[in-house]
Every structure is written in C-alpha cells, then in structure tokens.
Coordinates of C-alpha atoms in Angstrom, one line a residue:
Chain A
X28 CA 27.1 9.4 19.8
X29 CA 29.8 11.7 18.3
X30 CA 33.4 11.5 17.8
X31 CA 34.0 14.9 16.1
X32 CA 35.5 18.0 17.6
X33 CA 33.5 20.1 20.0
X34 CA 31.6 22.7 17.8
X35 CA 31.2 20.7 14.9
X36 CA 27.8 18.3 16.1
X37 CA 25.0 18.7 18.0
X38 CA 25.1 16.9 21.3
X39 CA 22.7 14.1 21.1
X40 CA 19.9 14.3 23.8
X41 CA 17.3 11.5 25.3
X42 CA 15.0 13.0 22.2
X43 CA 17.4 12.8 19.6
X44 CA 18.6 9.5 20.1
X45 CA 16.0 6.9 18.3
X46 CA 15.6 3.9 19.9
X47 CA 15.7 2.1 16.0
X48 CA 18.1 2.2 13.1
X49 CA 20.4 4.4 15.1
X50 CA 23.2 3.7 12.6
X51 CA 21.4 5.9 10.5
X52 CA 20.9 8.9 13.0
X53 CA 23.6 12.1 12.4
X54 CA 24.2 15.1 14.5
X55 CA 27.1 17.0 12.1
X56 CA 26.4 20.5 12.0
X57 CA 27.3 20.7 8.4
X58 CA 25.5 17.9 7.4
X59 CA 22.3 19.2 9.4
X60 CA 22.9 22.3 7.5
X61 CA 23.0 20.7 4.2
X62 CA 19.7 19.1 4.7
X63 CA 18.3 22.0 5.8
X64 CA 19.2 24.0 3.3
X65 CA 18.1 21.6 0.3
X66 CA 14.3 21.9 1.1
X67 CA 11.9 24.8 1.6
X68 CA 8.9 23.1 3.2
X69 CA 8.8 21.9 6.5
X70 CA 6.6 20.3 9.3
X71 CA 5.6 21.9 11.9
X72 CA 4.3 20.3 14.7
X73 CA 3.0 22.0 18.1
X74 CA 0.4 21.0 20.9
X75 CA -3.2 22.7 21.0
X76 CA -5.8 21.7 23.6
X77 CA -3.5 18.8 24.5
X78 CA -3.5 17.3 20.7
X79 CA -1.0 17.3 18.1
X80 CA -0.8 19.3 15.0
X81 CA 1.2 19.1 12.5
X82 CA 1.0 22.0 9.1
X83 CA 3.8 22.2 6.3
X84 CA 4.7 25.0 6.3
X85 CA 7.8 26.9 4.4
X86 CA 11.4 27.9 6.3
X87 CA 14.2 29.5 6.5
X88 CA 18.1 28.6 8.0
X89 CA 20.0 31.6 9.3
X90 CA 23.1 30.5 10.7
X91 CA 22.0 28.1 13.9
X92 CA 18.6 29.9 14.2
X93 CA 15.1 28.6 12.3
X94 CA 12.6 31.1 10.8
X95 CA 8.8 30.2 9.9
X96 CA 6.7 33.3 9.3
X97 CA 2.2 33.0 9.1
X98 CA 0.0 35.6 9.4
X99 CA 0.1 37.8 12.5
X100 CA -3.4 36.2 13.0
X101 CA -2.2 32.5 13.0
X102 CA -3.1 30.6 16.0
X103 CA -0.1 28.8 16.5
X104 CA 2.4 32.2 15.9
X105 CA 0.1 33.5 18.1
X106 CA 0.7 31.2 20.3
X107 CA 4.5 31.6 20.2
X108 CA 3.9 34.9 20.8
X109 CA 3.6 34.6 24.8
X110 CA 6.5 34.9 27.3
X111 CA 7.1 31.0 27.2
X112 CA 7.1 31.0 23.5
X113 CA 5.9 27.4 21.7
X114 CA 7.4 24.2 22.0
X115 CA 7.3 22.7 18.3
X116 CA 9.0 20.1 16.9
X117 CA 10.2 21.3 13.2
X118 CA 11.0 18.1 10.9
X119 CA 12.5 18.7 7.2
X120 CA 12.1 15.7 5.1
X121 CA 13.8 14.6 1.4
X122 CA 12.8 11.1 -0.4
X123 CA 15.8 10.0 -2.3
X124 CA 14.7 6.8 -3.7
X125 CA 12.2 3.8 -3.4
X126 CA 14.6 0.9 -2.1
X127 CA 13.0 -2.6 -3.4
X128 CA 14.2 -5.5 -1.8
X129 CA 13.6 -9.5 -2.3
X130 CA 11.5 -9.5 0.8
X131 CA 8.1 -7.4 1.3
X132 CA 10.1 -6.6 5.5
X133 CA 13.0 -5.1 3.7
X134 CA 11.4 -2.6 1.6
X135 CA 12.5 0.5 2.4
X136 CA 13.4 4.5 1.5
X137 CA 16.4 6.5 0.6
X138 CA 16.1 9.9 2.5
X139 CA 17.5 12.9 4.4
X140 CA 15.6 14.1 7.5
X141 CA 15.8 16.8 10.0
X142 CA 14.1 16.7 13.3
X143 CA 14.6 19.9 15.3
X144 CA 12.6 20.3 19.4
X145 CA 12.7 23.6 20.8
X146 CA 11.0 26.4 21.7
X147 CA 10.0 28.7 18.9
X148 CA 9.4 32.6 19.8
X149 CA 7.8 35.2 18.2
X150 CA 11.0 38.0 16.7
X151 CA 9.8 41.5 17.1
X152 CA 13.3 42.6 15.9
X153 CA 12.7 45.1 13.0
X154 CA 16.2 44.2 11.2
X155 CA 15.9 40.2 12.4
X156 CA 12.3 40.2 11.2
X157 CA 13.4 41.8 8.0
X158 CA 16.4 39.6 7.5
X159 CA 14.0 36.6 8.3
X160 CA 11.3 37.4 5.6
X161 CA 14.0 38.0 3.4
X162 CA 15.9 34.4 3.8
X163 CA 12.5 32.7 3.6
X164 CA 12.4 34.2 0.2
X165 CA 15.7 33.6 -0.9
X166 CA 15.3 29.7 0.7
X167 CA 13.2 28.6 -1.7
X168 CA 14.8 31.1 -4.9
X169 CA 18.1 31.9 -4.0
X170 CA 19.1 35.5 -4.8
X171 CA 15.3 36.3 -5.3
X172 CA 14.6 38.7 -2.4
X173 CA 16.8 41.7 -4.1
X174 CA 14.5 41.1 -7.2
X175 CA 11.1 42.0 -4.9
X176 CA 9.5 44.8 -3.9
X177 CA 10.0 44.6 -0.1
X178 CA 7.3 44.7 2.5
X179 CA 5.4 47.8 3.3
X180 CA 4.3 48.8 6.6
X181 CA 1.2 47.3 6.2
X182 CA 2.4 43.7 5.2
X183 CA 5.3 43.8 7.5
X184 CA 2.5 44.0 10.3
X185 CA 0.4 41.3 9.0
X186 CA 3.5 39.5 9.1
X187 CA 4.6 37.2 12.1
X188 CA 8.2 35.8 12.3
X189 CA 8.8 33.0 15.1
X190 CA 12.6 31.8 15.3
X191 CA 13.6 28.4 16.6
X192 CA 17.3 28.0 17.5
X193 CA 19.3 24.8 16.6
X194 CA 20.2 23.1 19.4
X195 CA 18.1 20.3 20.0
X196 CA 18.9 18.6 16.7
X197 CA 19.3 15.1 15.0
X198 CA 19.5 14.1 11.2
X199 CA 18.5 10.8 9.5
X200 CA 19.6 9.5 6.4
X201 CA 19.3 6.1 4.5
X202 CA 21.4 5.5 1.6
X203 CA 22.3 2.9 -0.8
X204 CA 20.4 -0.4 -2.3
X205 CA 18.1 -3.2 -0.3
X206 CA 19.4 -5.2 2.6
X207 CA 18.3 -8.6 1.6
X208 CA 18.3 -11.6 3.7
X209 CA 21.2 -13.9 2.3
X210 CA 19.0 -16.8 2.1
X211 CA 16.7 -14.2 -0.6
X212 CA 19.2 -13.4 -3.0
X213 CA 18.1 -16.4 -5.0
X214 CA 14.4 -15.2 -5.4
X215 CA 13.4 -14.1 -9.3
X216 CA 12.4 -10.5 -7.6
X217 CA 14.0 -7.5 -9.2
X218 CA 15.8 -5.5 -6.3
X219 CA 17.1 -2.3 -6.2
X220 CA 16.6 1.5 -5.7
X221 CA 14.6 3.9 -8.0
X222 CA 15.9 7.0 -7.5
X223 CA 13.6 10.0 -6.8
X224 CA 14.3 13.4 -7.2
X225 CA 12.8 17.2 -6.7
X226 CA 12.6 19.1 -10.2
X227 CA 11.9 21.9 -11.7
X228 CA 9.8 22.8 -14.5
X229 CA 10.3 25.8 -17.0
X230 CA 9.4 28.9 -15.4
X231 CA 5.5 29.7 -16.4
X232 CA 5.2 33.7 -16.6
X233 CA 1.9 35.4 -14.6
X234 CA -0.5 36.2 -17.5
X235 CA -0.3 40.0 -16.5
X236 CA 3.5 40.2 -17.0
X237 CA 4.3 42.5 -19.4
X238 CA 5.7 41.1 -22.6
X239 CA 9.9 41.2 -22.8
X240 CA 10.4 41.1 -18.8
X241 CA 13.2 38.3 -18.7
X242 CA 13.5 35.2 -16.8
X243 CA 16.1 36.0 -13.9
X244 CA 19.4 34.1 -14.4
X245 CA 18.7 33.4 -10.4
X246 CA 15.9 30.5 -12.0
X247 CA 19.0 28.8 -13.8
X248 CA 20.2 27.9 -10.9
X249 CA 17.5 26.1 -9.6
Chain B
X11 CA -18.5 24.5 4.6
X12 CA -19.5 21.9 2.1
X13 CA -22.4 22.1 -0.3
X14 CA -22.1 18.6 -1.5
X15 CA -24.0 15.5 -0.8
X16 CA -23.9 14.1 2.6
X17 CA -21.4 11.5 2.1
X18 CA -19.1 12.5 0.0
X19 CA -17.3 15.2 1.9
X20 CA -15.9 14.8 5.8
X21 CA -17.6 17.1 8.0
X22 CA -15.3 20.5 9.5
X23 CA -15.1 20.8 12.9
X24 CA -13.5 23.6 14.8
X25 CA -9.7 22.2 14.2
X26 CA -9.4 21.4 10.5
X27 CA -11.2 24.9 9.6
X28 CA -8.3 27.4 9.4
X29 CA -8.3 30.6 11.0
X30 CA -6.8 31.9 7.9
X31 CA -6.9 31.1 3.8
X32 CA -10.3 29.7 4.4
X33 CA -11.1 29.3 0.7
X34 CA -8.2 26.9 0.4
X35 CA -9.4 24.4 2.5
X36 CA -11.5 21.7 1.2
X37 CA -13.3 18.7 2.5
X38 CA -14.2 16.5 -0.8
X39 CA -13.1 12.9 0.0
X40 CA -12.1 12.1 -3.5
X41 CA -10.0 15.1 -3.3
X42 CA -8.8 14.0 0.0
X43 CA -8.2 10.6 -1.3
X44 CA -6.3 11.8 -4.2
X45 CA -3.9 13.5 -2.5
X46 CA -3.1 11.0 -0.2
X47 CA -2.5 8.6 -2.8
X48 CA 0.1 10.7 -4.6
X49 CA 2.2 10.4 -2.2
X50 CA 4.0 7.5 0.0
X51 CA 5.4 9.3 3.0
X52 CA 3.8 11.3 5.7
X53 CA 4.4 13.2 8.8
X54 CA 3.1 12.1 11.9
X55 CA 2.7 13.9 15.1
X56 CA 1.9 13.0 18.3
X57 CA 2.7 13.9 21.8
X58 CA 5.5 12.6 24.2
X59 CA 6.1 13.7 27.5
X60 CA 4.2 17.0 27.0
X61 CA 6.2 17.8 23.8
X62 CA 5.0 17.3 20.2
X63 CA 7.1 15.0 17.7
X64 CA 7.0 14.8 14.2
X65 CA 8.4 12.0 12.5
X66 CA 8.6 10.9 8.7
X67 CA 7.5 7.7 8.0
X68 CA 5.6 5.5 5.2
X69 CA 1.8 5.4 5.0
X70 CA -0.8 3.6 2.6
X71 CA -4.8 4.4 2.3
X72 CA -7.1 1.8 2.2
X73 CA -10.7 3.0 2.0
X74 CA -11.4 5.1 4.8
X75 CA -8.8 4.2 7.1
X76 CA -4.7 5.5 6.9
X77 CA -1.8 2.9 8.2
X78 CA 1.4 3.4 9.1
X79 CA 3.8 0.8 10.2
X80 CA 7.3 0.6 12.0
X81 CA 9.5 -1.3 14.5
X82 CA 7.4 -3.2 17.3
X83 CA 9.3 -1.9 19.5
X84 CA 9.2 2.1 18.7
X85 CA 8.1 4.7 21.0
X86 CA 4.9 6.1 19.2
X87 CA 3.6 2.5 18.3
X88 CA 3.6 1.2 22.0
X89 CA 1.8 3.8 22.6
X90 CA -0.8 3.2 20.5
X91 CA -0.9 0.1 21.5
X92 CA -2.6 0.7 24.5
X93 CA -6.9 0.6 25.2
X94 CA -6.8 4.6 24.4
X95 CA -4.3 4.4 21.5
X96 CA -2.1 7.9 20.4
X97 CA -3.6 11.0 19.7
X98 CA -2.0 12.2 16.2
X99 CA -2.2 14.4 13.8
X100 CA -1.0 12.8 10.1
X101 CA 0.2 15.5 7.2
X102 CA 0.6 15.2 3.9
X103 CA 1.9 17.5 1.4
X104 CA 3.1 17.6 -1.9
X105 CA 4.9 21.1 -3.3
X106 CA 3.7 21.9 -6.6
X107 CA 5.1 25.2 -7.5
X108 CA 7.4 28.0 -6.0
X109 CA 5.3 31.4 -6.9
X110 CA 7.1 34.8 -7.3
X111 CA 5.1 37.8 -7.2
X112 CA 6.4 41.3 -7.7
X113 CA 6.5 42.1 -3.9
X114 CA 7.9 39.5 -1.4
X115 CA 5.1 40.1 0.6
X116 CA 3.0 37.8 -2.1
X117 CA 5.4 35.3 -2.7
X118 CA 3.9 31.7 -2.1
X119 CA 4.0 28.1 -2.8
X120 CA 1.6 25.7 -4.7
X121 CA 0.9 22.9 -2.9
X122 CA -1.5 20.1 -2.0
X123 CA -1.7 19.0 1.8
X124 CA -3.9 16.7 4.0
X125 CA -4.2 17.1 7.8
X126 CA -5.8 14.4 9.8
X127 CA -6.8 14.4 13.4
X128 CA -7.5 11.2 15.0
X129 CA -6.5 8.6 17.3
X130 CA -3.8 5.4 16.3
X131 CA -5.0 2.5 17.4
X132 CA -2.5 -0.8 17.1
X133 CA -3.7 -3.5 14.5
X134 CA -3.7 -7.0 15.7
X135 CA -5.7 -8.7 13.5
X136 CA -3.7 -10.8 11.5
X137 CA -5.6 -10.6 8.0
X138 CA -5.8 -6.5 8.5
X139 CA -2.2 -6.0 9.7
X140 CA -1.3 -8.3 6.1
X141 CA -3.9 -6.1 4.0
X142 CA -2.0 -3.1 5.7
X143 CA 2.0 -4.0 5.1
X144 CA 1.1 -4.8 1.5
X145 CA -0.8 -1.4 0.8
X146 CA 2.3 0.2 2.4
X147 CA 4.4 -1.5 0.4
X148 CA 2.0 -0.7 -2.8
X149 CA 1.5 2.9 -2.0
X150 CA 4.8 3.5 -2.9
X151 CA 5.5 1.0 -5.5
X152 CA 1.7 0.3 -7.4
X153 CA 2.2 -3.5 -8.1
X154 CA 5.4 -4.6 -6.0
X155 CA 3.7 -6.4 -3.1
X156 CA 2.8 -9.0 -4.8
X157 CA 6.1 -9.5 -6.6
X158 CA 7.8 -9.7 -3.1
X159 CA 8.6 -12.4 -0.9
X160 CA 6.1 -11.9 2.4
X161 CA 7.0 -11.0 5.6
X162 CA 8.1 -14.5 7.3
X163 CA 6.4 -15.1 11.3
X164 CA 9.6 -13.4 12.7
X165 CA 9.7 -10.7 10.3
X166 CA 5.7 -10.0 11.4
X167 CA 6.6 -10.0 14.9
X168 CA 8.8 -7.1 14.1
X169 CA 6.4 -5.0 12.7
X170 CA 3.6 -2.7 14.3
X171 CA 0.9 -1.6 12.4
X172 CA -1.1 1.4 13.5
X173 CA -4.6 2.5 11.9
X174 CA -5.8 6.1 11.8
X175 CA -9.3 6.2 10.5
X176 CA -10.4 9.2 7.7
X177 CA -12.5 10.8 10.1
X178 CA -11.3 14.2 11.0
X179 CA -10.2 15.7 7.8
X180 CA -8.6 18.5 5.7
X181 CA -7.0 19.4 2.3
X182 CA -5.3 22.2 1.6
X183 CA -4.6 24.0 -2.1
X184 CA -2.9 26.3 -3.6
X185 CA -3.2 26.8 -7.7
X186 CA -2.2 29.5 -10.0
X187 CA 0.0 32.4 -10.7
X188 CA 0.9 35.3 -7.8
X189 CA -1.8 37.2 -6.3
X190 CA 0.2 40.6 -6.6
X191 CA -1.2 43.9 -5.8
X192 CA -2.7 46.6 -8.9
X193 CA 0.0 48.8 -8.2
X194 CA 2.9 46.6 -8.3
X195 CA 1.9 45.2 -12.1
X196 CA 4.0 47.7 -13.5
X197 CA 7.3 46.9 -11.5
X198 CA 10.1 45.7 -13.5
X199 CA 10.5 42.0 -11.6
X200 CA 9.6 38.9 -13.4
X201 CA 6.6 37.1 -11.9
X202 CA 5.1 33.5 -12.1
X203 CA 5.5 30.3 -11.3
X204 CA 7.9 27.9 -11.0
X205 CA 6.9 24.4 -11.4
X206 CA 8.3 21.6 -9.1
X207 CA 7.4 18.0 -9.3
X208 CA 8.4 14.5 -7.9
X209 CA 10.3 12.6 -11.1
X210 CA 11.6 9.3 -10.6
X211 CA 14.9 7.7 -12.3
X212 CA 16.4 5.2 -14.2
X213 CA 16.1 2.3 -11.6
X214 CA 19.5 1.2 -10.3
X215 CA 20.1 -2.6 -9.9
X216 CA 20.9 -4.2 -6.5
X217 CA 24.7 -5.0 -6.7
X218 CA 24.2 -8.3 -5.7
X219 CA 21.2 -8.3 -8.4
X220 CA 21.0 -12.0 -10.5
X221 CA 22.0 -11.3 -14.3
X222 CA 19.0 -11.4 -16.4
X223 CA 16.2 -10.6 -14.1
X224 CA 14.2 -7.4 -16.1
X225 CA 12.8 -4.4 -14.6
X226 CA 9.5 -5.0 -13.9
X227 CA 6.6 -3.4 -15.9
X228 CA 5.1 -2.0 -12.7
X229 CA 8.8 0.4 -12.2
X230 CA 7.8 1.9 -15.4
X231 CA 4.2 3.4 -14.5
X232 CA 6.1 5.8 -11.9

C-alpha cells in the first residue's frame, strides 16, 4: 500500500486494509501522529464474555507507544493486567465537515481517523507510569502537567496505566467537497461542505479559586 | 438504579452498570435520546475473528431503534446480515469540557456518552431501509433529506442498513468544575474548566456549484 521509505509508514496488514474507499486509507507515521495528537478522547474497544465493548475514554501518544489510564479497579485495565495483556482496538476520530451532495447516496463526511489493534498491557514502570499520567495531562492541555500538583502515593496506586504500541496501524481521512453524479449537477440542490470544527470556550474559573490566580498563558494556546 | 416510572428509563443490567463513577451513569430515555441526537457519528464495535473492531461511522435514531448504514459489501454488515445478526456495542460521546484541578490526579473531562449493547440485525424491508437512509442523512443535517435527490435502484443496492434496537442502554455525565481535594485549595495553580464545543462554519460552495442557488435555511439552524 505504501511507497515511502522504510521507517516512515506502518506496514499495512489483512486488518488495516478496508475492503471500501481504500483511496482514503493512510499508513504515514507522521500523519498517524498528527491525528493522534489533535484529539484527546478515544474509543476503546475490547472483548468481555465474548461481546464487544466499546468506552471513550481519554489518551495519550508517547513516541510509537499508546497510554489510556482508569482506575486500578476498572474491569477492562484489570483485565490488561494478566500475562497475555488485552487485545483492544483503540480508534481516534475528528469530524471535519458535513459534505452535502445533489444526491441523498453521496452525502458524506470530512474526517481524520485512527484505528490502532494490539495488545494493550498494564505498565508497572514507576518512571513510564509517571511519564504516562503526565502526557495524558499535557494531551489534552499542553504544558499543563508542570502546573499540577503531582500524584501522591495514594492516587498513583489507584491509578492504572495500560500502554498499546503502534504497530498495527491505519488512518482514514476524507477531504474536500461532494462527489456528485455528473448527470446531478443540474439539480436546484445546494451542494457543498459545512465545515465543523472543535473549539474552545473562555476558560470558566472553579468557584473556590482564590480571587487574582491568572489564567495560564498554556490556555492561549489552545 | 432508577426511581422513575416504568417506562421511561431502560432497565441496568450487569454490563451498562459501571464498576466505577456509578453516580454518573444514568438510564433516563429522554436523556438517552438527547444525547444521541446531538450527535451524527458513532463508534461501533463488534467482533472479528476473536478481535474487537471499532469503526467510525454515521448513525440516525428513530424512536427506539439506532441505524447505521455502509457499503453492501463491508465486513461488519454481511455479518449482520445473517439469521443471528452482529453482536455490537455502539458509543457515543460528545466532550464538553477539559477540567483542571489543582492536582493532576483530579484532572477530568466533561462529557456526555451513550453505550449500547445489542445485536445488528440487516434491514430488508424496503420502506424501513428508506425511513433509515433519510434519518441518517437528517441526523446530521435536520432538513436535507428531503432537499436531496433519493438514492436511485442501483444506488439502494449499494447500501446496507443495519438496526440496533434501544434496548440495552447507558449514558454517561460529567458536569461541573474539579473535584479537588481540601488541602490542595490553597495551591497556587489555576483551576476550572475549559469549555469545548462542536461549532459549525461558514458553508463552502461545491466548485462545480450552479450560480445563484442560496444556502438553504435548514444550514443555518446548525
């Protein structure tokens, strides 16, 4: 499926290759990062009593390695826990835009995906587990974790960390307007794309902040 | 779990009762139903080959019953074509907020989510698999289906439509400023939340767009 250099894509597999719209399927490692690293909520799916499940969750990239962390007590981090670890599937999603075309079958969306399959295993690594809390942090906020009182005992062991490596990885992306049927173009529908975005409101302080404590410049940035 | 009237919330069972955050689950079907239609895209889970998938994809609500449509000839919607149909598990979830407390330990999101266990099951009949591709189509734009042209015989052919029925249910909420410990009040890092929201743009005209033909009424509401 790729033409880069060695290195620089994931190599497709029978599970990363869609049998539909594979035009739109990616395996750049940058461009997998980039995706990645523009959201802060994933899906998490795993298998319990032979059934899928499937929670949002929030994330974090480190290098080629996924973090999700839950309560110690969590069934499924439990679960990754054992020897054989959890197979999930870890999917990252961003809607770009609502693409209207002529025809109801062409309607369509912009967006970015990221489907990861692996095994996700529980990190009992002091410094990786601490690194790990701290990018899931600083995923969503940037720069926020220095600006935190960090874990105590007691949190950090009410804490579980699983890690998921990237190796098993494809993207997906739709871009631009409607694909119309030539014989449509004549039809009085308005056809286009509505853009859609993520944003971010002004920063609401917690009602026991005491009075004069700034807004980080770090929030800016978002 | 529910104190309401019989009818008006979906019963727990042992899988959409979390083992953790208890008072954030909820089962109120207008809640449920709100949710869900605040939002146009879902993930969907199922099981292949022993190995759970999640997938982004569209999804419309109609009444009591969830559809989600794709290419006839996809993986997951073959297999719920068959007499047992596809185990799934369907998520929805819509961030709200990014919350920073004092201590990392307490940071959190806001959020909304729906989880629904169930079994797909293939539409075939014709008047319910019509009903379906324009609610999809609705769901994300209120209004456009009928200002569309339909989905021609070979078109129809093209497209599977599977049903998940509201049986099995769950939302999941998260409201309000950080939940930060007495002792860390008096630490010197701002705290609160930061509001995130969906916000839609200036629609953007198909290139090949007629001159003259206005931006439907229906594009303003979002």
């Amino acid at each position: 499926m790729s033409t880069t250099a060695p290195g620089s894509a994931y190599t497709p597999t029978e599970r990363t290759v869609p049998t539909r719209h594979r035009k739109r399927a990616a395996y750049d490692r940058e461009l997998v990062h980039a995706i990645l690293d523009d959201g802060c909520v994933c899906h998490l799916g795993f298998v319990r009593d032979g059934a899928p499940v499937v929670l949002p969750t929030l994330y974090a990239r480190v290098g080629e390695r996924l973090y999700v962390h839950g309560s110690a007590g969590s069934r499924p981090l439990r679960a990754a826990g054992g020897d054989e670890g959890l197979p999930v599937c870890l999917t990252v999603t961003h809607l770009d835009g609502l693409v209207l075309a002529r025809s109801a079958f062409h309607h369509s969306v912009n967006y970015r995906s990221v489907v990861v399959h692996g095994t996700a295993h529980r990190v009992t690594d002091p410094a990786e587990r601490a690194t790990a809390l701290d990018a899931i942090v600083d995923q969503a906020v940037p720069g926020r974790s220095a600006d935190a009182r960090p874990a105590d005992d007691r949190e950090s062991a009410a804490t579980a960390v699983i890690a998921l490596d990237l190796e098993e990885v494809s993207a997906k992306i739709r871009t631009g307007g409607p694909n119309d049927e030539p014989e449509d173009l004549e039809l009085p529908h308005w056809s286009g794309v509505v853009p859609v975005r993520r944003t971010y409101g002004v920063p609401v302080p917690a009602d026991d902040l005491a009075p004069g404590v700034p807004v980080p410049d770090y929030l800016a940035a978002l």
